GROMACS .gro file of C-alpha atoms in nm:
model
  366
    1UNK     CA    1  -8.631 -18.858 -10.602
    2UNK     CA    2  -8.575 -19.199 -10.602
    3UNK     CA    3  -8.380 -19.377 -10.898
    4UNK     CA    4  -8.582 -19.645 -11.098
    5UNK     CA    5  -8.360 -19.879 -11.198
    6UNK     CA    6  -8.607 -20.104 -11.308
    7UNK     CA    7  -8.731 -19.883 -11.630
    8UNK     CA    8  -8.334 -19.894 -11.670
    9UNK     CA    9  -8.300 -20.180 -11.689
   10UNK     CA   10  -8.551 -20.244 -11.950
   11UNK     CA   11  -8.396 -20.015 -12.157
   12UNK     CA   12  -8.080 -20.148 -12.075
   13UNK     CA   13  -8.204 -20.508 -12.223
   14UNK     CA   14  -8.301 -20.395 -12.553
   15UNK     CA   15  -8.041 -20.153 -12.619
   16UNK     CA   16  -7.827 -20.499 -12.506
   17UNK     CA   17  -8.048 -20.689 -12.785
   18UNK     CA   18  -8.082 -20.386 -13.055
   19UNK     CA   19  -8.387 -20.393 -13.040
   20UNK     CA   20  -8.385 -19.981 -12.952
   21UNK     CA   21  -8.246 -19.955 -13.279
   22UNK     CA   22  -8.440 -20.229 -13.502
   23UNK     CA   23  -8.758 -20.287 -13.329
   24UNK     CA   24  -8.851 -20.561 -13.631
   25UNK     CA   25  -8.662 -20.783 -13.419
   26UNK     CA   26  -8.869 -20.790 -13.058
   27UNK     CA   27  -9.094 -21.053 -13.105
   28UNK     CA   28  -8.771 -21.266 -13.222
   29UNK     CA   29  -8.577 -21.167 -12.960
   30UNK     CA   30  -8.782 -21.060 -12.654
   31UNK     CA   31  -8.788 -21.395 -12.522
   32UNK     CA   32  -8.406 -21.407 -12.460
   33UNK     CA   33  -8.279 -21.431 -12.100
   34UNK     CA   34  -7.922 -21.311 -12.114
   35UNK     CA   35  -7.724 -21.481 -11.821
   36UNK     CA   36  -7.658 -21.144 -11.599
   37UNK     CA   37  -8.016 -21.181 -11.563
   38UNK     CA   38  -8.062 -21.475 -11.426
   39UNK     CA   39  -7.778 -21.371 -11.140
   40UNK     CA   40  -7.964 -21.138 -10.914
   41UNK     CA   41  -8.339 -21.050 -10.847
   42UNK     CA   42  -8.309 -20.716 -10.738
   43UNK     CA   43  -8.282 -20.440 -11.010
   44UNK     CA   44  -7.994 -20.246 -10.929
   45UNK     CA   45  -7.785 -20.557 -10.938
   46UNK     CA   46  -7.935 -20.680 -11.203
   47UNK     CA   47  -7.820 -20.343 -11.394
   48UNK     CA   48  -7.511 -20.340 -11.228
   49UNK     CA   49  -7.405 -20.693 -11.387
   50UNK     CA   50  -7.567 -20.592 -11.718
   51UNK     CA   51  -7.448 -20.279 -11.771
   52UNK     CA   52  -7.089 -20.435 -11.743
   53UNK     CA   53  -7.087 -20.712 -11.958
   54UNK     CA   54  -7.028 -20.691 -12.314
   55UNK     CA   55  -7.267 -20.788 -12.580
   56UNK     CA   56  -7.347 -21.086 -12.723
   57UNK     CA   57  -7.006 -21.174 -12.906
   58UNK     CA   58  -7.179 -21.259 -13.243
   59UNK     CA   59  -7.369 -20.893 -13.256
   60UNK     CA   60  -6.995 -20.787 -13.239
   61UNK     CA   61  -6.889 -21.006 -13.519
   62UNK     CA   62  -7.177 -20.862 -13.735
   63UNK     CA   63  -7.024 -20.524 -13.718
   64UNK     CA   64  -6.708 -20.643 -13.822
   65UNK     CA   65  -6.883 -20.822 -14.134
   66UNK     CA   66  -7.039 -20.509 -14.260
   67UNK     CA   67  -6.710 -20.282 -14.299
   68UNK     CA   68  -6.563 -20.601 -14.441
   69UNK     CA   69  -6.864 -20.575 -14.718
   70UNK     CA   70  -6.781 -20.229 -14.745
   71UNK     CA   71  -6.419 -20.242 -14.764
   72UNK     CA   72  -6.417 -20.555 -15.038
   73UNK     CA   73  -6.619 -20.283 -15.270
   74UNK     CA   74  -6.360 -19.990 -15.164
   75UNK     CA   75  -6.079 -20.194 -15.283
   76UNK     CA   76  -6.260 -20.276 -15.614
   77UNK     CA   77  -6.375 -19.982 -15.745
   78UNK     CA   78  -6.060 -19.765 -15.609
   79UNK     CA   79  -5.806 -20.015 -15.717
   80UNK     CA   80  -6.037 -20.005 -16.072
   81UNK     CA   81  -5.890 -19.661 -16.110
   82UNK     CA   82  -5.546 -19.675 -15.962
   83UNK     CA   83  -5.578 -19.624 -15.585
   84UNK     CA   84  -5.511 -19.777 -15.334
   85UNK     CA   85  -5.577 -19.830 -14.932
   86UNK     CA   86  -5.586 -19.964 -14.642
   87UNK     CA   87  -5.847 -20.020 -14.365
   88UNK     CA   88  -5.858 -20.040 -13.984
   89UNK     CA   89  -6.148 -20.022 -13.724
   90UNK     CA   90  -6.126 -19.768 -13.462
   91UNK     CA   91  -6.310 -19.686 -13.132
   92UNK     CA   92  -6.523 -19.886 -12.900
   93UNK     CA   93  -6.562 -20.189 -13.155
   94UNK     CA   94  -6.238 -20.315 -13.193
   95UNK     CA   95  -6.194 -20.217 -12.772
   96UNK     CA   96  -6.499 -20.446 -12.703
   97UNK     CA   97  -6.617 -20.163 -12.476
   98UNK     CA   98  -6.964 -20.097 -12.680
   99UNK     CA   99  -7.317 -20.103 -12.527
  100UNK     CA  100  -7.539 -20.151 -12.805
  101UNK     CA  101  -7.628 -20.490 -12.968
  102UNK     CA  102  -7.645 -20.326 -13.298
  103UNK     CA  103  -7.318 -20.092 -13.240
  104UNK     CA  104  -7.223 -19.788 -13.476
  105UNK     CA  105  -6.867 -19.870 -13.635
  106UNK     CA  106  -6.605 -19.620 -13.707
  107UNK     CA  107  -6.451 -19.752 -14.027
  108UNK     CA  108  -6.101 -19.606 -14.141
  109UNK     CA  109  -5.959 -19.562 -14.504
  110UNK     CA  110  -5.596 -19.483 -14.565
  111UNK     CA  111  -5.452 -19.337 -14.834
  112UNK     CA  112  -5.234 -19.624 -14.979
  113UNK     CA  113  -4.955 -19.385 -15.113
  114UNK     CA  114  -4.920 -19.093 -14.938
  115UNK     CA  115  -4.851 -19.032 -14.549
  116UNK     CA  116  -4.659 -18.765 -14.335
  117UNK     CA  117  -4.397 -18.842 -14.104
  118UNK     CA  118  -4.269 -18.713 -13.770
  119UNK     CA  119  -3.878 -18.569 -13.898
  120UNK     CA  120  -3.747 -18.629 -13.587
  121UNK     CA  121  -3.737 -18.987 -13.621
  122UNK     CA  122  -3.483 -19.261 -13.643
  123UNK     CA  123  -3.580 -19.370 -14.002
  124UNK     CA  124  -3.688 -18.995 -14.087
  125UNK     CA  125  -3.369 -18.984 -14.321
  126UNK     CA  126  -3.496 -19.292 -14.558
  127UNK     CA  127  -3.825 -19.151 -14.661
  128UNK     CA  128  -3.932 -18.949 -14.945
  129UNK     CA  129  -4.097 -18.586 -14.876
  130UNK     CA  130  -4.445 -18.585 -15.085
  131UNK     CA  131  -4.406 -18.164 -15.257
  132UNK     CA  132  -4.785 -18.213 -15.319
  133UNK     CA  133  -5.091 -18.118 -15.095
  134UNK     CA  134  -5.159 -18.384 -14.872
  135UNK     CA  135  -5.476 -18.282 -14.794
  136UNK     CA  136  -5.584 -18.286 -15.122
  137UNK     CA  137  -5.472 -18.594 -15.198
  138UNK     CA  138  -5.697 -18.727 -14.880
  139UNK     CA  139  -5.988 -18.465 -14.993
  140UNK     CA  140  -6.013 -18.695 -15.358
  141UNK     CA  141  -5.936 -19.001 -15.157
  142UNK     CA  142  -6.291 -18.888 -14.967
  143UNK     CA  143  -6.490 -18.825 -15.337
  144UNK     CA  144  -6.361 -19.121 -15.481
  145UNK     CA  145  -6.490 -19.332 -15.213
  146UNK     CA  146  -6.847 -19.164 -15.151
  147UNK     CA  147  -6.928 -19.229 -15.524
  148UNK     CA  148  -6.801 -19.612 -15.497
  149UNK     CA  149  -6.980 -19.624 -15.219
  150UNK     CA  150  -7.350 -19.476 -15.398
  151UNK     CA  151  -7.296 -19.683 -15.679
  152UNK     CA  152  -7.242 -20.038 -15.505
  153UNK     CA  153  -7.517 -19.986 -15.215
  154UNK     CA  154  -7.815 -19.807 -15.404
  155UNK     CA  155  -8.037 -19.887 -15.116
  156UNK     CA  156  -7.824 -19.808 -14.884
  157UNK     CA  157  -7.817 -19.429 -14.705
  158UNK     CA  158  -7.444 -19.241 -14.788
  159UNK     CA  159  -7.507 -18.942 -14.592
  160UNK     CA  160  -7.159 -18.697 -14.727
  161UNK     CA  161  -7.307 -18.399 -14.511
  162UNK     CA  162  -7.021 -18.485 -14.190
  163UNK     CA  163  -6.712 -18.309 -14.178
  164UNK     CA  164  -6.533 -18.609 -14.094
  165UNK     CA  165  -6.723 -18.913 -14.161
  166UNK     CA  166  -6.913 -19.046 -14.468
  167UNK     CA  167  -7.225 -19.214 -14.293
  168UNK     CA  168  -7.427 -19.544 -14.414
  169UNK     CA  169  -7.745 -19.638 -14.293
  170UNK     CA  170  -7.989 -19.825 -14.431
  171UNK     CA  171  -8.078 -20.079 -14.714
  172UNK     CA  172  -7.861 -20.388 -14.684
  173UNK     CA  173  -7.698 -20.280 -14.421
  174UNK     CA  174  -7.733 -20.421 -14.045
  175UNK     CA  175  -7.528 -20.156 -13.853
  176UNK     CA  176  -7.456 -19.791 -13.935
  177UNK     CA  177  -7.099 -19.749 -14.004
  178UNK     CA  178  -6.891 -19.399 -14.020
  179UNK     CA  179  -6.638 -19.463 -14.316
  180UNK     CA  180  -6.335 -19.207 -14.177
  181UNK     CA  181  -6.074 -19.071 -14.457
  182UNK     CA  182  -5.740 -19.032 -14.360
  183UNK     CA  183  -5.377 -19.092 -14.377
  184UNK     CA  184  -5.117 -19.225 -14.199
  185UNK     CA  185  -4.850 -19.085 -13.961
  186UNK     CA  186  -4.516 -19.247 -13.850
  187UNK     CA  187  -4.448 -19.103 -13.548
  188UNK     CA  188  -4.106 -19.133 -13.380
  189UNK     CA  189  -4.222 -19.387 -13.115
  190UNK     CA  190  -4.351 -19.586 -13.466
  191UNK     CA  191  -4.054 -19.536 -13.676
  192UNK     CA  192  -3.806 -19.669 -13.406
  193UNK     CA  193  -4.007 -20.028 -13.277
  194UNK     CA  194  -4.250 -20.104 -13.627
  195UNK     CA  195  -4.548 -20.125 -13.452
  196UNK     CA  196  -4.870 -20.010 -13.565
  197UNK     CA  197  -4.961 -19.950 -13.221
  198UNK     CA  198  -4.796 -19.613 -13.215
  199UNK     CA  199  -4.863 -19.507 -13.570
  200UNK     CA  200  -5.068 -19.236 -13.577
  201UNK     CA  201  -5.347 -19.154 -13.857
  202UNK     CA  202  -5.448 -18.767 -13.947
  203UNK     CA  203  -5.863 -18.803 -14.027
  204UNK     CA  204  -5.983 -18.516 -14.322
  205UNK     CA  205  -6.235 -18.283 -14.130
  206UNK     CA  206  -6.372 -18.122 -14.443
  207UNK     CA  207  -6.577 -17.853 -14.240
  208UNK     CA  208  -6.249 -17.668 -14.193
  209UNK     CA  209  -6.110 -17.800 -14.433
  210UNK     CA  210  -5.823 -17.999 -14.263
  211UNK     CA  211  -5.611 -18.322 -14.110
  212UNK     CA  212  -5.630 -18.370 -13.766
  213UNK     CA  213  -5.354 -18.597 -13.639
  214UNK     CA  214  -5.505 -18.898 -13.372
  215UNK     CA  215  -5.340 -19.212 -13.220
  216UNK     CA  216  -5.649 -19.467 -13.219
  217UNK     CA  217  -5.449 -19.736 -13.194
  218UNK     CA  218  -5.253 -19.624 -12.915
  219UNK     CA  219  -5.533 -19.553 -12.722
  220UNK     CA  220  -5.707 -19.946 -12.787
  221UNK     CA  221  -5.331 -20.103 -12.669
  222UNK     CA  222  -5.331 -19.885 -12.332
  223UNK     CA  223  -5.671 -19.972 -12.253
  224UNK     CA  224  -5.603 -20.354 -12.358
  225UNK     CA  225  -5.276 -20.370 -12.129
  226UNK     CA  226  -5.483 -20.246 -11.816
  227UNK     CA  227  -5.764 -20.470 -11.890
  228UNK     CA  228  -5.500 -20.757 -11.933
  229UNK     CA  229  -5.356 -20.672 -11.544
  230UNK     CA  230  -5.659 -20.611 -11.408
  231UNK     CA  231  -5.862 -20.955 -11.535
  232UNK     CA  232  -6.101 -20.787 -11.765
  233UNK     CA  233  -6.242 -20.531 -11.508
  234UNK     CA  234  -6.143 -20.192 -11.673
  235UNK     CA  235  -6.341 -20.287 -11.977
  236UNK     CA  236  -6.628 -20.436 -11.751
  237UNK     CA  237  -6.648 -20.039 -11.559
  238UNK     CA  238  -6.610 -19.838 -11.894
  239UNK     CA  239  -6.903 -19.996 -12.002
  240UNK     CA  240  -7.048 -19.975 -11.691
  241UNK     CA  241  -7.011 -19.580 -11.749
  242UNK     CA  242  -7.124 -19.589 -12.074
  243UNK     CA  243  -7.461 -19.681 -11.965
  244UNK     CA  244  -7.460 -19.519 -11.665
  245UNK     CA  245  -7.446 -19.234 -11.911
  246UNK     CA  246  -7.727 -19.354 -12.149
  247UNK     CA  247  -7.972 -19.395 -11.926
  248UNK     CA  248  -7.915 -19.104 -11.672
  249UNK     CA  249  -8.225 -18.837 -11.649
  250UNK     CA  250  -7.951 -18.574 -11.711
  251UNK     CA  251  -7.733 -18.525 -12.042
  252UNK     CA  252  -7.379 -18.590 -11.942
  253UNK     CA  253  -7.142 -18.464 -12.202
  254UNK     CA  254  -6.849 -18.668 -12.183
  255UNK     CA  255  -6.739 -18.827 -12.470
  256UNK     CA  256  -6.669 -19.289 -12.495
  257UNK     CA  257  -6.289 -19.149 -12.533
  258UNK     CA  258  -6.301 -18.933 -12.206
  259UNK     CA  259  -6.511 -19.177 -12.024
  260UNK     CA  260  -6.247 -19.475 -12.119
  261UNK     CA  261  -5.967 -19.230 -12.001
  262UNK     CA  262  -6.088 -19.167 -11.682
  263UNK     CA  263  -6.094 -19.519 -11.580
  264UNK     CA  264  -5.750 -19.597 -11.766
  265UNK     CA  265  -5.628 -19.387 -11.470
  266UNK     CA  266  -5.784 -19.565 -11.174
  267UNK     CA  267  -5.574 -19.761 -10.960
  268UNK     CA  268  -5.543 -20.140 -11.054
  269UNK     CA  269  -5.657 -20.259 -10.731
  270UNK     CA  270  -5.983 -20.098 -10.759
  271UNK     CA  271  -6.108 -20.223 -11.143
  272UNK     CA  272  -5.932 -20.592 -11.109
  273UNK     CA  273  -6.276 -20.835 -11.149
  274UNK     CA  274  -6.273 -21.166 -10.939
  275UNK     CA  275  -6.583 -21.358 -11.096
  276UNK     CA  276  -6.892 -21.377 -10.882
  277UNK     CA  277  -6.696 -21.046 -10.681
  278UNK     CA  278  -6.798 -20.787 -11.022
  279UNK     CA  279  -6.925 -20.564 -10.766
  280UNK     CA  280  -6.623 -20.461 -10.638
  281UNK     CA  281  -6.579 -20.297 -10.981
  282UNK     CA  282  -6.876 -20.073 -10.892
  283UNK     CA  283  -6.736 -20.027 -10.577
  284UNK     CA  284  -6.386 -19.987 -10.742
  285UNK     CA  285  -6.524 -19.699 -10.992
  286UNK     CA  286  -6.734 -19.539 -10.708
  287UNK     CA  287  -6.462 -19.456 -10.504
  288UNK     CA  288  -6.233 -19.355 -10.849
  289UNK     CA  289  -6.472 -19.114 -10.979
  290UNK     CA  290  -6.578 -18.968 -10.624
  291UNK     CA  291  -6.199 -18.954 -10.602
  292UNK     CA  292  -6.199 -18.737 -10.935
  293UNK     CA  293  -6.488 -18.535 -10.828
  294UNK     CA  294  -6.318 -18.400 -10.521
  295UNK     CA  295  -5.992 -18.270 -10.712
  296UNK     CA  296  -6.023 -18.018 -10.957
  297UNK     CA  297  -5.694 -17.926 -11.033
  298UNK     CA  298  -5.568 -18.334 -10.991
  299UNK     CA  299  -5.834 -18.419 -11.259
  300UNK     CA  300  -5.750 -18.142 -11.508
  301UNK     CA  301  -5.384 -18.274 -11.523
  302UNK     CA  302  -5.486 -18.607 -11.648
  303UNK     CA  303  -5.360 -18.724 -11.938
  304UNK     CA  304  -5.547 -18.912 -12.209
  305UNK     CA  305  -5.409 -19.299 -12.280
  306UNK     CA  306  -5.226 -19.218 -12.582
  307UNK     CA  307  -5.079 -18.855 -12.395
  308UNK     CA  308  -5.165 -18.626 -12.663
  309UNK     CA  309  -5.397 -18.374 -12.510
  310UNK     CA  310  -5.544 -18.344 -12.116
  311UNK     CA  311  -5.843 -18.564 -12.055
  312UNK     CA  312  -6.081 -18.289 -11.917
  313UNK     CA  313  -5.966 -18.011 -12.140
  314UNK     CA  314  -6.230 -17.733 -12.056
  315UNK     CA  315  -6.354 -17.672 -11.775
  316UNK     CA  316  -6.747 -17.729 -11.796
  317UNK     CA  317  -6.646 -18.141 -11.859
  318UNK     CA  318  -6.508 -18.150 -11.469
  319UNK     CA  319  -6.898 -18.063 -11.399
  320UNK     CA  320  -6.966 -18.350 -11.655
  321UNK     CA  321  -6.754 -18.584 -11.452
  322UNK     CA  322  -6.924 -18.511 -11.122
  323UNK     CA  323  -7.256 -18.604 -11.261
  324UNK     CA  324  -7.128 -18.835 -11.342
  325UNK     CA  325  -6.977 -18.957 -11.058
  326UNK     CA  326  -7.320 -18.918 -10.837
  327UNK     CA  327  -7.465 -19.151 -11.087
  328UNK     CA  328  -7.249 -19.409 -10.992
  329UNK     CA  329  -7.265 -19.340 -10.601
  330UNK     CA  330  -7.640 -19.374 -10.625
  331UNK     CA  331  -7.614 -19.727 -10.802
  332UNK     CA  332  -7.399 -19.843 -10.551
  333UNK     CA  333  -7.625 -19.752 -10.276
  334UNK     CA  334  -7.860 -19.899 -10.476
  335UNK     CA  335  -7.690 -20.252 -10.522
  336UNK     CA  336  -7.538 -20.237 -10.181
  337UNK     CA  337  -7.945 -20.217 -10.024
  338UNK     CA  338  -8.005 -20.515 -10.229
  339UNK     CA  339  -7.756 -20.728 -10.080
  340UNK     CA  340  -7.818 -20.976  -9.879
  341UNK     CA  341  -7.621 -20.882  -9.585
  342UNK     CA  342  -7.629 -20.792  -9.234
  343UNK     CA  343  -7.583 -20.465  -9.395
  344UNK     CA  344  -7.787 -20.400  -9.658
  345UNK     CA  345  -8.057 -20.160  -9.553
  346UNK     CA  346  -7.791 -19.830  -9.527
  347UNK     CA  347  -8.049 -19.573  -9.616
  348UNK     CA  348  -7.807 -19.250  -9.527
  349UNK     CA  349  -7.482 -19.496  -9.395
  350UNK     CA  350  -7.146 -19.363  -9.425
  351UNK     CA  351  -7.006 -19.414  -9.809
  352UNK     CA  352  -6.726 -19.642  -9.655
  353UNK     CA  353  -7.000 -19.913  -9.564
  354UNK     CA  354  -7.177 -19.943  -9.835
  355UNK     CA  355  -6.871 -20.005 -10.044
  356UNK     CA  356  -6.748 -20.275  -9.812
  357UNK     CA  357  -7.085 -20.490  -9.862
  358UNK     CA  358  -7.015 -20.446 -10.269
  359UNK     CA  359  -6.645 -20.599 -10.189
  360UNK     CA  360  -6.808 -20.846  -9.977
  361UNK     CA  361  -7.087 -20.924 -10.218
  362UNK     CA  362  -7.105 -21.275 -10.362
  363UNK     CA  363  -7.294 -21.310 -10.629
  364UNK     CA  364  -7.320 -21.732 -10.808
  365UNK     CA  365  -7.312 -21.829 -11.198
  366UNK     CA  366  -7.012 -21.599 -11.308
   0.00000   0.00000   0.00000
């Protein structure tokens, strides 16, 4: 059956907006014309371009605003009883990889005192082994802050029921944001150079109860240093995935983490963007993932960015990853019939061609 990418779109342009997720806001903002839009008339394309830019930088900038409301009553009310800690953004955010004008935000509190350490490391020697319970310490950390939290946004929904998240919605607030518990790590690789980049954090998962040790930051300065090489295009096919994703007919369980990963590990030459050229990212991530798709045993030895655990760690996600990669071969076919080219009706052509009219394919007002 054929592929309508013209109800994607639409949904496309008001996830884009937020108005899926505030529909108060149509009538002020269904008039908008965002500038992908105005780059292509056929549909594919048109999804194509939007579905790999990022959002509107100021519906960004409002999800950075909110955790800064929330973090200015953190550091109140816990330094009112003697605590203290600090607070970093993690995930998509901070990457600039999100899809959604009005973006959930993973919101991270450290425990200002306490933190493990790797005892291997170079500066090992100079700290000071905590006899306590960690964990506990981080489990309070998690209390303190969901009452602060009750008692300074009333109207606001603090939803404690997650394992690893307390999660606000609601009331005053204009974006949902998952305030994360947790405590730091110093890691050899952080202990020997200082920087943050490779300090790790170990988030309270209270359904166990536990800390599980993560690198976020790690994984935002790997993806940042490909995007930097490659002129913006990595980011520009992650979220290309990401709403591949959201808007196929078929769940695809793979995870903003796994889907980032994947195209950390495509070769440069296929995600670098030349503006008014974008489509060779399509093109780029078509032949990537079909790449993927074809190599079991290849793809399960990935690593993820930060090299702490293998990208497709169980088996059923490889099947994940080929749906998803036939999503993406059927948009290119898509775009590629849409070109205006000596080439663009393909119907069944050999893959080859129709990824030479996206490298070929000009499109004005980048």
């Amino acid at each position: 059956m054929a592929i309508n990418y013209g109800i994607k779109l639409g949904d496309l342009r008001q996830r884009r907006l937020g108005i899926d997720r505030d529909p108060s806001v149509y009538f002020e903002r269904s008039s908008i014309v965002e500038k992908y839009e105005g780059r292509a008339t056929g549909t594919a394309t048109k999804y194509a371009l939007g579905a790999m830019e990022q959002v509107t930088p100021r519906y960004t900038e409002i999800s950075v605003e909110e955790c800064e409301r929330i973090a200015s009553q953190l550091i109140k009310g816990l330094g009112d009883i003697g605590q203290t800690a600090e607070f970093r953004l993690q995930g998509s955010v901070p990457l600039n990889t999100h899809i959604r004008g009005v973006s959930d935000v993973d919101f991270l509190v450290l425990h200002g005192r306490y933190f493990t350490y790797d005892r291997d490391g170079p500066a090992a020697n100079t700290y000071y082994p905590y006899s306590g319970s960690i964990l506990q310490e981080v489990t309070q950390l998690r209390r303190r802050c969901e009452s602060i939290l009750d008692n300074k946004f009333p109207a606001v929904k603090v939803d404690t029921s997650g394992g690893k998240a307390i999660r606000m919605s609601g009331g005053s607030l204009r974006r949902e944001i998952d305030v994360v518990p947790a405590h730091w790590f110093d890691s050899v690789d952080f202990q020997r150079s200082r920087d943050e980049s490779f300090r790790g954090v170990a988030i309270l998962d209270e359904s166990v109860p536990e800390l599980v040790d993560n690198y976020p930051f790690l994984h935002i300065r790997r993806i940042e240093e490909k995007d930097g090489r490659c002129v913006g295009g990595p980011k520009m096919a992650i979220r290309l995935l990401k709403n591949i994703k959201n808007d196929s007919d078929q769940e695809i369980r793979l995870s903003s983490y796994e889907v980032a990963g994947l195209m950390w590990h495509a070769h440069n030459h296929l995600v670098t963007n030349t503006p008014g050229y974008e489509m060779r990212v399509l093109g780029g991530t078509d032949i990537h993932l079909s790449a993927l798709a074809s190599d079991y045993s290849g793809t399960r030895a990935l690593r993820t960015p930060d090299g702490t655990r293998f990208l497709i760690d169980e088996p059923a996600k490889f099947l994940e990853l080929v749906k998803l990669a036939q999503e993406v071969s059927a948009l290119t076919t898509a775009v590629a019939n849409e070109a205006p080219s000596p080439f663009n009706k393909l119907g069944g052509s050999p893959v080859p061609d129709r990824r030479k009219v996206l490298t070929e394919m000009y499109i004005p007002g980048a």
